[in-house]
């Protein structure tokens, strides 16, 4: 019996979502095709019917995960207007820092894996990262295009690095201390690039 209309697309999407959880939680080298198939609740045969290799699935997971981050940034810009940056920082250092690793941000959890990947995967990562940088920069309030782009890159690096550090420790208090320091550094970055006086810091 042939698959119903849309069934193959649904299966492929389920595999991408399951593989995304698997790669985030275990790393590229820590999970095989059988494990990725289990994460998606499909057979290994169904996996290979949609992706010729683990690397092909990883490529799509990276592309999809980074698209989700860009879409989230655009959503926050539209929803919160001039206050979107603060909301984004709080969300990233809050929910995105403490959620299960399998549900974490692809930019934070998969970047190290991409650095060890083949040139094709790094190329798609670079393409998507450029779009994230641009979408972030377009929502910032710096005086020049260059200052907004510099702030975008620095802000993303601060958040990703801060969350990575915080996830690497057992002590919750230290994790919170890291998040607080990164939040303050992000605010100082905004103040500097706007040429404004420092704003009151939150405790």
GROMACS .gro file of N, CA, C and O in nm, residues 42-151:
model
  440
   42UNK      N    1   1.111   0.571   1.456
   42UNK     CA    2   1.100   0.508   1.324
   42UNK      C    3   1.203   0.396   1.317
   42UNK      O    4   1.290   0.383   1.402
   43UNK      N    5   1.194   0.316   1.213
   43UNK     CA    6   1.292   0.210   1.192
   43UNK      C    7   1.416   0.267   1.126
   43UNK      O    8   1.414   0.374   1.065
   44UNK      N    9   1.526   0.192   1.136
   44UNK     CA   10   1.648   0.234   1.067
   44UNK      C   11   1.626   0.236   0.917
   44UNK      O   12   1.683   0.320   0.845
   45UNK      N   13   1.540   0.146   0.867
   45UNK     CA   14   1.508   0.146   0.725
   45UNK      C   15   1.438   0.274   0.683
   45UNK      O   16   1.467   0.329   0.575
   46UNK      N   17   1.348   0.323   0.769
   46UNK     CA   18   1.279   0.449   0.739
   46UNK      C   19   1.378   0.565   0.741
   46UNK      O   20   1.367   0.659   0.660
   47UNK      N   21   1.475   0.558   0.832
   47UNK     CA   22   1.578   0.662   0.835
   47UNK      C   23   1.652   0.667   0.702
   47UNK      O   24   1.666   0.774   0.641
   48UNK      N   25   1.698   0.551   0.655
   48UNK     CA   26   1.776   0.548   0.531
   48UNK      C   27   1.691   0.577   0.407
   48UNK      O   28   1.744   0.617   0.303
   49UNK      N   29   1.559   0.561   0.420
   49UNK     CA   30   1.472   0.598   0.309
   49UNK      C   31   1.464   0.749   0.292
   49UNK      O   32   1.428   0.799   0.185
   50UNK      N   33   1.500   0.822   0.398
   50UNK     CA   34   1.493   0.968   0.395
   50UNK      C   35   1.630   1.034   0.391
   50UNK      O   36   1.644   1.144   0.335
   51UNK      N   37   1.731   0.969   0.450
   51UNK     CA   38   1.866   1.025   0.454
   51UNK      C   39   1.966   0.915   0.420
   51UNK      O   40   1.961   0.807   0.477
   52UNK      N   41   2.058   0.946   0.331
   52UNK     CA   42   2.151   0.843   0.287
   52UNK      C   43   2.257   0.813   0.391
   52UNK      O   44   2.325   0.710   0.384
   53UNK      N   45   2.274   0.902   0.489
   53UNK     CA   46   2.378   0.882   0.590
   53UNK      C   47   2.347   0.965   0.715
   53UNK      O   48   2.261   1.054   0.712
   54UNK      N   49   2.420   0.937   0.821
   54UNK     CA   50   2.409   1.017   0.943
   54UNK      C   51   2.451   1.160   0.916
   54UNK      O   52   2.390   1.255   0.967
   55UNK      N   53   2.555   1.177   0.834
   55UNK     CA   54   2.603   1.312   0.802
   55UNK      C   55   2.496   1.393   0.730
   55UNK      O   56   2.482   1.514   0.754
   56UNK      N   57   2.420   1.329   0.641
   56UNK     CA   58   2.314   1.400   0.569
   56UNK      C   59   2.206   1.447   0.666
   56UNK      O   60   2.152   1.558   0.653
   57UNK      N   61   2.173   1.363   0.764
   57UNK     CA   62   2.075   1.403   0.865
   57UNK      C   63   2.129   1.516   0.951
   57UNK      O   64   2.056   1.611   0.984
   58UNK      N   65   2.257   1.508   0.985
   58UNK     CA   66   2.317   1.613   1.067
   58UNK      C   67   2.314   1.747   0.994
   58UNK      O   68   2.285   1.851   1.054
   59UNK      N   69   2.341   1.744   0.865
   59UNK     CA   70   2.337   1.867   0.786
   59UNK      C   71   2.199   1.932   0.795
   59UNK      O   72   2.189   2.053   0.814
   60UNK      N   73   2.095   1.851   0.781
   60UNK     CA   74   1.960   1.908   0.787
   60UNK      C   75   1.924   1.953   0.928
   60UNK      O   76   1.855   2.053   0.947
   61UNK      N   77   1.970   1.880   1.028
   61UNK     CA   78   1.946   1.921   1.167
   61UNK      C   79   2.009   2.057   1.195
   61UNK      O   80   1.948   2.144   1.257
   62UNK      N   81   2.133   2.075   1.149
   62UNK     CA   82   2.201   2.204   1.167
   62UNK      C   83   2.124   2.315   1.098
   62UNK      O   84   2.096   2.420   1.158
   63UNK      N   85   2.087   2.294   0.972
   63UNK     CA   86   2.015   2.397   0.897
   63UNK      C   87   1.882   2.430   0.963
   63UNK      O   88   1.847   2.548   0.981
   64UNK      N   89   1.808   2.328   1.004
   64UNK     CA   90   1.677   2.349   1.066
   64UNK      C   91   1.691   2.419   1.201
   64UNK      O   92   1.616   2.511   1.233
   65UNK      N   93   1.788   2.374   1.280
   65UNK     CA   94   1.807   2.433   1.413
   65UNK      C   95   1.845   2.580   1.407
   65UNK      O   96   1.793   2.662   1.485
   66UNK      N   97   1.931   2.618   1.313
   66UNK     CA   98   1.970   2.758   1.301
   66UNK      C   99   1.857   2.843   1.243
   66UNK      O  100   1.840   2.959   1.280
   67UNK      N  101   1.778   2.783   1.153
   67UNK     CA  102   1.660   2.854   1.104
   67UNK      C  103   1.562   2.883   1.218
   67UNK      O  104   1.500   2.990   1.224
   68UNK      N  105   1.549   2.788   1.309
   68UNK     CA  106   1.458   2.807   1.423
   68UNK      C  107   1.505   2.923   1.511
   68UNK      O  108   1.422   3.001   1.562
   69UNK      N  109   1.636   2.935   1.531
   69UNK     CA  110   1.688   3.046   1.610
   69UNK      C  111   1.659   3.178   1.540
   69UNK      O  112   1.612   3.274   1.603
   70UNK      N  113   1.685   3.186   1.411
   70UNK     CA  114   1.658   3.309   1.337
   70UNK      C  115   1.509   3.344   1.343
   70UNK      O  116   1.472   3.460   1.366
   71UNK      N  117   1.423   3.245   1.325
   71UNK     CA  118   1.279   3.269   1.332
   71UNK      C  119   1.240   3.320   1.471
   71UNK      O  120   1.153   3.408   1.484
   72UNK      N  121   1.303   3.264   1.575
   72UNK     CA  122   1.275   3.309   1.711
   72UNK      C  123   1.315   3.454   1.734
   72UNK      O  124   1.244   3.530   1.801
   73UNK      N  125   1.431   3.492   1.679
   73UNK     CA  126   1.477   3.631   1.690
   73UNK      C  127   1.379   3.725   1.620
   73UNK      O  128   1.340   3.829   1.674
   74UNK      N  129   1.336   3.689   1.500
   74UNK     CA  130   1.242   3.772   1.425
   74UNK      C  131   1.108   3.782   1.499
   74UNK      O  132   1.044   3.887   1.500
   75UNK      N  133   1.065   3.671   1.559
   75UNK     CA  134   0.941   3.672   1.635
   75UNK      C  135   0.951   3.766   1.754
   75UNK      O  136   0.859   3.846   1.780
   76UNK      N  137   1.063   3.761   1.827
   76UNK     CA  138   1.081   3.848   1.942
   76UNK      C  139   1.088   3.994   1.899
   76UNK      O  140   1.034   4.082   1.966
   77UNK      N  141   1.154   4.022   1.789
   77UNK     CA  142   1.160   4.159   1.739
   77UNK      C  143   1.020   4.211   1.708
   77UNK      O  144   0.986   4.326   1.740
   78UNK      N  145   0.939   4.127   1.647
   78UNK     CA  146   0.804   4.169   1.614
   78UNK      C  147   0.714   4.183   1.735
   78UNK      O  148   0.628   4.271   1.741
   79UNK      N  149   0.734   4.097   1.833
   79UNK     CA  150   0.646   4.095   1.951
   79UNK      C  151   0.682   4.202   2.052
   79UNK      O  152   0.593   4.266   2.110
   80UNK      N  153   0.811   4.225   2.074
   80UNK     CA  154   0.853   4.313   2.183
   80UNK      C  155   0.910   4.447   2.138
   80UNK      O  156   0.944   4.531   2.222
   81UNK      N  157   0.923   4.467   2.008
   81UNK     CA  158   0.969   4.596   1.958
   81UNK      C  159   1.106   4.635   2.012
   81UNK      O  160   1.200   4.556   2.010
   82UNK      N  161   1.117   4.756   2.063
   82UNK     CA  162   1.247   4.806   2.109
   82UNK      C  163   1.300   4.732   2.232
   82UNK      O  164   1.417   4.746   2.266
   83UNK      N  165   1.214   4.654   2.298
   83UNK     CA  166   1.257   4.580   2.417
   83UNK      C  167   1.294   4.435   2.386
   83UNK      O  168   1.319   4.357   2.477
   84UNK      N  169   1.298   4.400   2.256
   84UNK     CA  170   1.319   4.260   2.221
   84UNK      C  171   1.455   4.208   2.267
   84UNK      O  172   1.467   4.091   2.308
   85UNK      N  173   1.558   4.291   2.262
   85UNK     CA  174   1.693   4.246   2.295
   85UNK      C  175   1.700   4.197   2.440
   85UNK      O  176   1.756   4.090   2.468
   86UNK      N  177   1.643   4.275   2.532
   86UNK     CA  178   1.643   4.236   2.673
   86UNK      C  179   1.566   4.105   2.693
   86UNK      O  180   1.610   4.016   2.767
   87UNK      N  181   1.451   4.091   2.624
   87UNK     CA  182   1.371   3.970   2.636
   87UNK      C  183   1.448   3.849   2.582
   87UNK      O  184   1.442   3.740   2.639
   88UNK      N  185   1.519   3.870   2.472
   88UNK     CA  186   1.596   3.762   2.412
   88UNK      C  187   1.709   3.717   2.504
   88UNK      O  188   1.730   3.597   2.525
   89UNK      N  189   1.781   3.813   2.561
   89UNK     CA  190   1.889   3.780   2.653
   89UNK      C  191   1.835   3.702   2.773
   89UNK      O  192   1.893   3.600   2.814
   90UNK      N  193   1.725   3.749   2.830
   90UNK     CA  194   1.665   3.681   2.945
   90UNK      C  195   1.621   3.540   2.910
   90UNK      O  196   1.642   3.445   2.987
   91UNK      N  197   1.558   3.524   2.794
   91UNK     CA  198   1.512   3.392   2.750
   91UNK      C  199   1.631   3.298   2.730
   91UNK      O  200   1.628   3.182   2.773
   92UNK      N  201   1.735   3.347   2.665
   92UNK     CA  202   1.849   3.262   2.633
   92UNK      C  203   1.924   3.220   2.759
   92UNK      O  204   1.965   3.104   2.773
   93UNK      N  205   1.941   3.313   2.851
   93UNK     CA  206   2.013   3.283   2.975
   93UNK      C  207   1.924   3.216   3.079
   93UNK      O  208   1.973   3.168   3.181
   94UNK      N  209   1.795   3.213   3.053
   94UNK     CA  210   1.701   3.147   3.143
   94UNK      C  211   1.659   3.012   3.089
   94UNK      O  212   1.724   2.910   3.112
   95UNK      N  213   1.553   3.011   3.009
   95UNK     CA  214   1.498   2.885   2.959
   95UNK      C  215   1.596   2.807   2.872
   95UNK      O  216   1.610   2.685   2.885
   96UNK      N  217   1.667   2.876   2.784
   96UNK     CA  218   1.759   2.807   2.695
   96UNK      C  219   1.884   2.757   2.767
   96UNK      O  220   1.957   2.672   2.716
   97UNK      N  221   1.911   2.808   2.886
   97UNK     CA  222   2.024   2.760   2.966
   97UNK      C  223   1.986   2.640   3.050
   97UNK      O  224   2.070   2.553   3.077
   98UNK      N  225   1.861   2.633   3.092
   98UNK     CA  226   1.821   2.532   3.190
   98UNK      C  227   1.737   2.418   3.131
   98UNK      O  228   1.711   2.320   3.200
   99UNK      N  229   1.694   2.431   3.006
   99UNK     CA  230   1.614   2.324   2.946
   99UNK      C  231   1.701   2.200   2.925
   99UNK      O  232   1.824   2.206   2.934
  100UNK      N  233   1.636   2.088   2.900
  100UNK     CA  234   1.709   1.965   2.871
  100UNK      C  235   1.801   1.988   2.751
  100UNK      O  236   1.764   2.056   2.655
  101UNK      N  237   1.920   1.931   2.755
  101UNK     CA  238   2.017   1.951   2.648
  101UNK      C  239   1.961   1.910   2.512
  101UNK      O  240   1.991   1.971   2.409
  102UNK      N  241   1.876   1.809   2.512
  102UNK     CA  242   1.817   1.762   2.387
  102UNK      C  243   1.728   1.867   2.322
  102UNK      O  244   1.702   1.862   2.201
  103UNK      N  245   1.682   1.964   2.400
  103UNK     CA  246   1.594   2.069   2.349
  103UNK      C  247   1.666   2.204   2.341
  103UNK      O  248   1.603   2.307   2.320
  104UNK      N  249   1.796   2.203   2.356
  104UNK     CA  250   1.873   2.327   2.363
  104UNK      C  251   1.887   2.393   2.226
  104UNK      O  252   1.853   2.336   2.123
  105UNK      N  253   1.940   2.515   2.226
  105UNK     CA  254   1.960   2.590   2.102
  105UNK      C  255   2.068   2.523   2.017
  105UNK      O  256   2.176   2.490   2.067
  106UNK      N  257   2.040   2.505   1.888
  106UNK     CA  258   2.136   2.439   1.800
  106UNK      C  259   2.267   2.516   1.790
  106UNK      O  260   2.374   2.456   1.780
  107UNK      N  261   2.260   2.649   1.792
  107UNK     CA  262   2.383   2.727   1.779
  107UNK      C  263   2.476   2.702   1.896
  107UNK      O  264   2.598   2.696   1.880
  108UNK      N  265   2.419   2.685   2.014
  108UNK     CA  266   2.501   2.660   2.133
  108UNK      C  267   2.547   2.515   2.140
  108UNK      O  268   2.664   2.487   2.168
  109UNK      N  269   2.458   2.421   2.110
  109UNK     CA  270   2.490   2.281   2.134
  109UNK      C  271   2.559   2.210   2.018
  109UNK      O  272   2.625   2.108   2.037
  110UNK      N  273   2.546   2.263   1.896
  110UNK     CA  274   2.600   2.192   1.780
  110UNK      C  275   2.722   2.259   1.717
  110UNK      O  276   2.784   2.201   1.627
  111UNK      N  277   2.757   2.381   1.760
  111UNK     CA  278   2.869   2.451   1.697
  111UNK      C  279   2.999   2.372   1.705
  111UNK      O  280   3.073   2.362   1.605
  112UNK      N  281   3.030   2.316   1.821
  112UNK     CA  282   3.154   2.238   1.832
  112UNK      C  283   3.152   2.116   1.742
  112UNK      O  284   3.256   2.075   1.688
  113UNK      N  285   3.033   2.056   1.724
  113UNK     CA  286   3.022   1.941   1.635
  113UNK      C  287   3.045   1.983   1.490
  113UNK      O  288   3.109   1.913   1.412
  114UNK      N  289   2.993   2.100   1.454
  114UNK     CA  290   3.010   2.151   1.317
  114UNK      C  291   3.158   2.177   1.288
  114UNK      O  292   3.206   2.153   1.177
  115UNK      N  293   3.231   2.225   1.388
  115UNK     CA  294   3.373   2.256   1.369
  115UNK      C  295   3.453   2.133   1.328
  115UNK      O  296   3.558   2.145   1.264
  116UNK      N  297   3.403   2.015   1.361
  116UNK     CA  298   3.471   1.890   1.325
  116UNK      C  299   3.410   1.824   1.202
  116UNK      O  300   3.452   1.715   1.163
  117UNK      N  301   3.310   1.888   1.144
  117UNK     CA  302   3.236   1.828   1.032
  117UNK      C  303   3.303   1.859   0.899
  117UNK      O  304   3.400   1.934   0.891
  118UNK      N  305   3.246   1.805   0.793
  118UNK     CA  306   3.303   1.825   0.660
  118UNK      C  307   3.270   1.964   0.607
  118UNK      O  308   3.183   2.033   0.661
  119UNK      N  309   3.337   2.008   0.500
  119UNK     CA  310   3.317   2.144   0.449
  119UNK      C  311   3.173   2.175   0.407
  119UNK      O  312   3.128   2.289   0.420
  120UNK      N  313   3.099   2.077   0.357
  120UNK     CA  314   2.961   2.101   0.316
  120UNK      C  315   2.874   2.141   0.435
  120UNK      O  316   2.790   2.230   0.425
  121UNK      N  317   2.893   2.073   0.546
  121UNK     CA  318   2.816   2.105   0.667
  121UNK      C  319   2.858   2.241   0.721
  121UNK      O  320   2.773   2.322   0.761
  122UNK      N  321   2.988   2.268   0.721
  122UNK     CA  322   3.033   2.400   0.768
  122UNK      C  323   2.981   2.512   0.678
  122UNK      O  324   2.953   2.622   0.724
  123UNK      N  325   2.967   2.483   0.549
  123UNK     CA  326   2.916   2.584   0.457
  123UNK      C  327   2.771   2.619   0.487
  123UNK      O  328   2.733   2.737   0.488
  124UNK      N  329   2.687   2.519   0.514
  124UNK     CA  330   2.547   2.549   0.545
  124UNK      C  331   2.538   2.617   0.680
  124UNK      O  332   2.456   2.708   0.700
  125UNK      N  333   2.624   2.579   0.774
  125UNK     CA  334   2.628   2.646   0.905
  125UNK      C  335   2.664   2.793   0.887
  125UNK      O  336   2.600   2.881   0.945
  126UNK      N  337   2.765   2.821   0.805
  126UNK     CA  338   2.807   2.959   0.782
  126UNK      C  339   2.695   3.041   0.719
  126UNK      O  340   2.669   3.155   0.759
  127UNK      N  341   2.627   2.982   0.621
  127UNK     CA  342   2.516   3.052   0.555
  127UNK      C  343   2.408   3.088   0.657
  127UNK      O  344   2.359   3.202   0.660
  128UNK      N  345   2.369   2.993   0.741
  128UNK     CA  346   2.263   3.017   0.838
  128UNK      C  347   2.309   3.113   0.948
  128UNK      O  348   2.231   3.196   0.996
  129UNK      N  349   2.437   3.102   0.989
  129UNK     CA  350   2.489   3.191   1.091
  129UNK      C  351   2.489   3.335   1.042
  129UNK      O  352   2.455   3.428   1.117
  130UNK      N  353   2.527   3.357   0.917
  130UNK     CA  354   2.524   3.492   0.861
  130UNK      C  355   2.382   3.551   0.868
  130UNK      O  356   2.365   3.669   0.899
  131UNK      N  357   2.283   3.469   0.840
  131UNK     CA  358   2.145   3.516   0.846
  131UNK      C  359   2.105   3.551   0.989
  131UNK      O  360   2.033   3.649   1.012
  132UNK      N  361   2.151   3.473   1.086
  132UNK     CA  362   2.122   3.502   1.227
  132UNK      C  363   2.189   3.633   1.269
  132UNK      O  364   2.128   3.717   1.336
  133UNK      N  365   2.315   3.650   1.231
  133UNK     CA  366   2.387   3.774   1.263
  133UNK      C  367   2.314   3.894   1.205
  133UNK      O  368   2.292   3.995   1.273
  134UNK      N  369   2.271   3.884   1.079
  134UNK     CA  370   2.203   3.995   1.014
  134UNK      C  371   2.069   4.025   1.081
  134UNK      O  372   2.033   4.142   1.101
  135UNK      N  373   1.993   3.920   1.112
  135UNK     CA  374   1.862   3.940   1.174
  135UNK      C  375   1.875   4.002   1.313
  135UNK      O  376   1.791   4.083   1.353
  136UNK      N  377   1.980   3.964   1.385
  136UNK     CA  378   2.004   4.024   1.516
  136UNK      C  379   2.048   4.169   1.500
  136UNK      O  380   1.994   4.258   1.567
  137UNK      N  381   2.142   4.194   1.411
  137UNK     CA  382   2.194   4.330   1.391
  137UNK      C  383   2.085   4.426   1.347
  137UNK      O  384   2.080   4.542   1.391
  138UNK      N  385   1.994   4.380   1.261
  138UNK     CA  386   1.887   4.467   1.211
  138UNK      C  387   1.793   4.515   1.322
  138UNK      O  388   1.724   4.616   1.305
  139UNK      N  389   1.792   4.443   1.434
  139UNK     CA  390   1.705   4.481   1.543
  139UNK      C  391   1.774   4.560   1.653
  139UNK      O  392   1.712   4.592   1.755
  140UNK      N  393   1.903   4.591   1.634
  140UNK     CA  394   1.977   4.664   1.737
  140UNK      C  395   1.975   4.815   1.708
  140UNK      O  396   1.940   4.858   1.599
  141UNK      N  397   2.016   4.892   1.808
  141UNK     CA  398   1.999   5.037   1.801
  141UNK      C  399   2.130   5.113   1.788
  141UNK      O  400   2.136   5.231   1.821
  142UNK      N  401   2.234   5.048   1.742
  142UNK     CA  402   2.362   5.117   1.724
  142UNK      C  403   2.354   5.225   1.618
  142UNK      O  404   2.263   5.227   1.535
  143UNK      N  405   2.451   5.315   1.619
  143UNK     CA  406   2.450   5.430   1.528
  143UNK      C  407   2.483   5.393   1.384
  143UNK      O  408   2.442   5.462   1.291
  144UNK      N  409   2.560   5.287   1.363
  144UNK     CA  410   2.604   5.252   1.229
  144UNK      C  411   2.579   5.104   1.202
  144UNK      O  412   2.562   5.024   1.295
  145UNK      N  413   2.579   5.069   1.074
  145UNK     CA  414   2.564   4.929   1.036
  145UNK      C  415   2.676   4.846   1.095
  145UNK      O  416   2.654   4.736   1.146
  146UNK      N  417   2.799   4.899   1.092
  146UNK     CA  418   2.914   4.828   1.145
  146UNK      C  419   2.902   4.804   1.295
  146UNK      O  420   2.929   4.693   1.344
  147UNK      N  421   2.858   4.905   1.370
  147UNK     CA  422   2.846   4.889   1.515
  147UNK      C  423   2.736   4.789   1.550
  147UNK      O  424   2.749   4.710   1.644
  148UNK      N  425   2.627   4.788   1.472
  148UNK     CA  426   2.519   4.693   1.499
  148UNK      C  427   2.564   4.551   1.467
  148UNK      O  428   2.531   4.457   1.541
  149UNK      N  429   2.640   4.536   1.361
  149UNK     CA  430   2.688   4.403   1.325
  149UNK      C  431   2.790   4.352   1.429
  149UNK      O  432   2.784   4.236   1.470
  150UNK      N  433   2.879   4.440   1.471
  150UNK     CA  434   2.976   4.401   1.574
  150UNK      C  435   2.905   4.361   1.702
  150UNK      O  436   2.942   4.262   1.767
  151UNK      N  437   2.803   4.439   1.739
  151UNK     CA  438   2.730   4.406   1.862
  151UNK      C  439   2.656   4.274   1.848
  151UNK      O  440   2.652   4.193   1.941
   0.00000   0.00000   0.00000
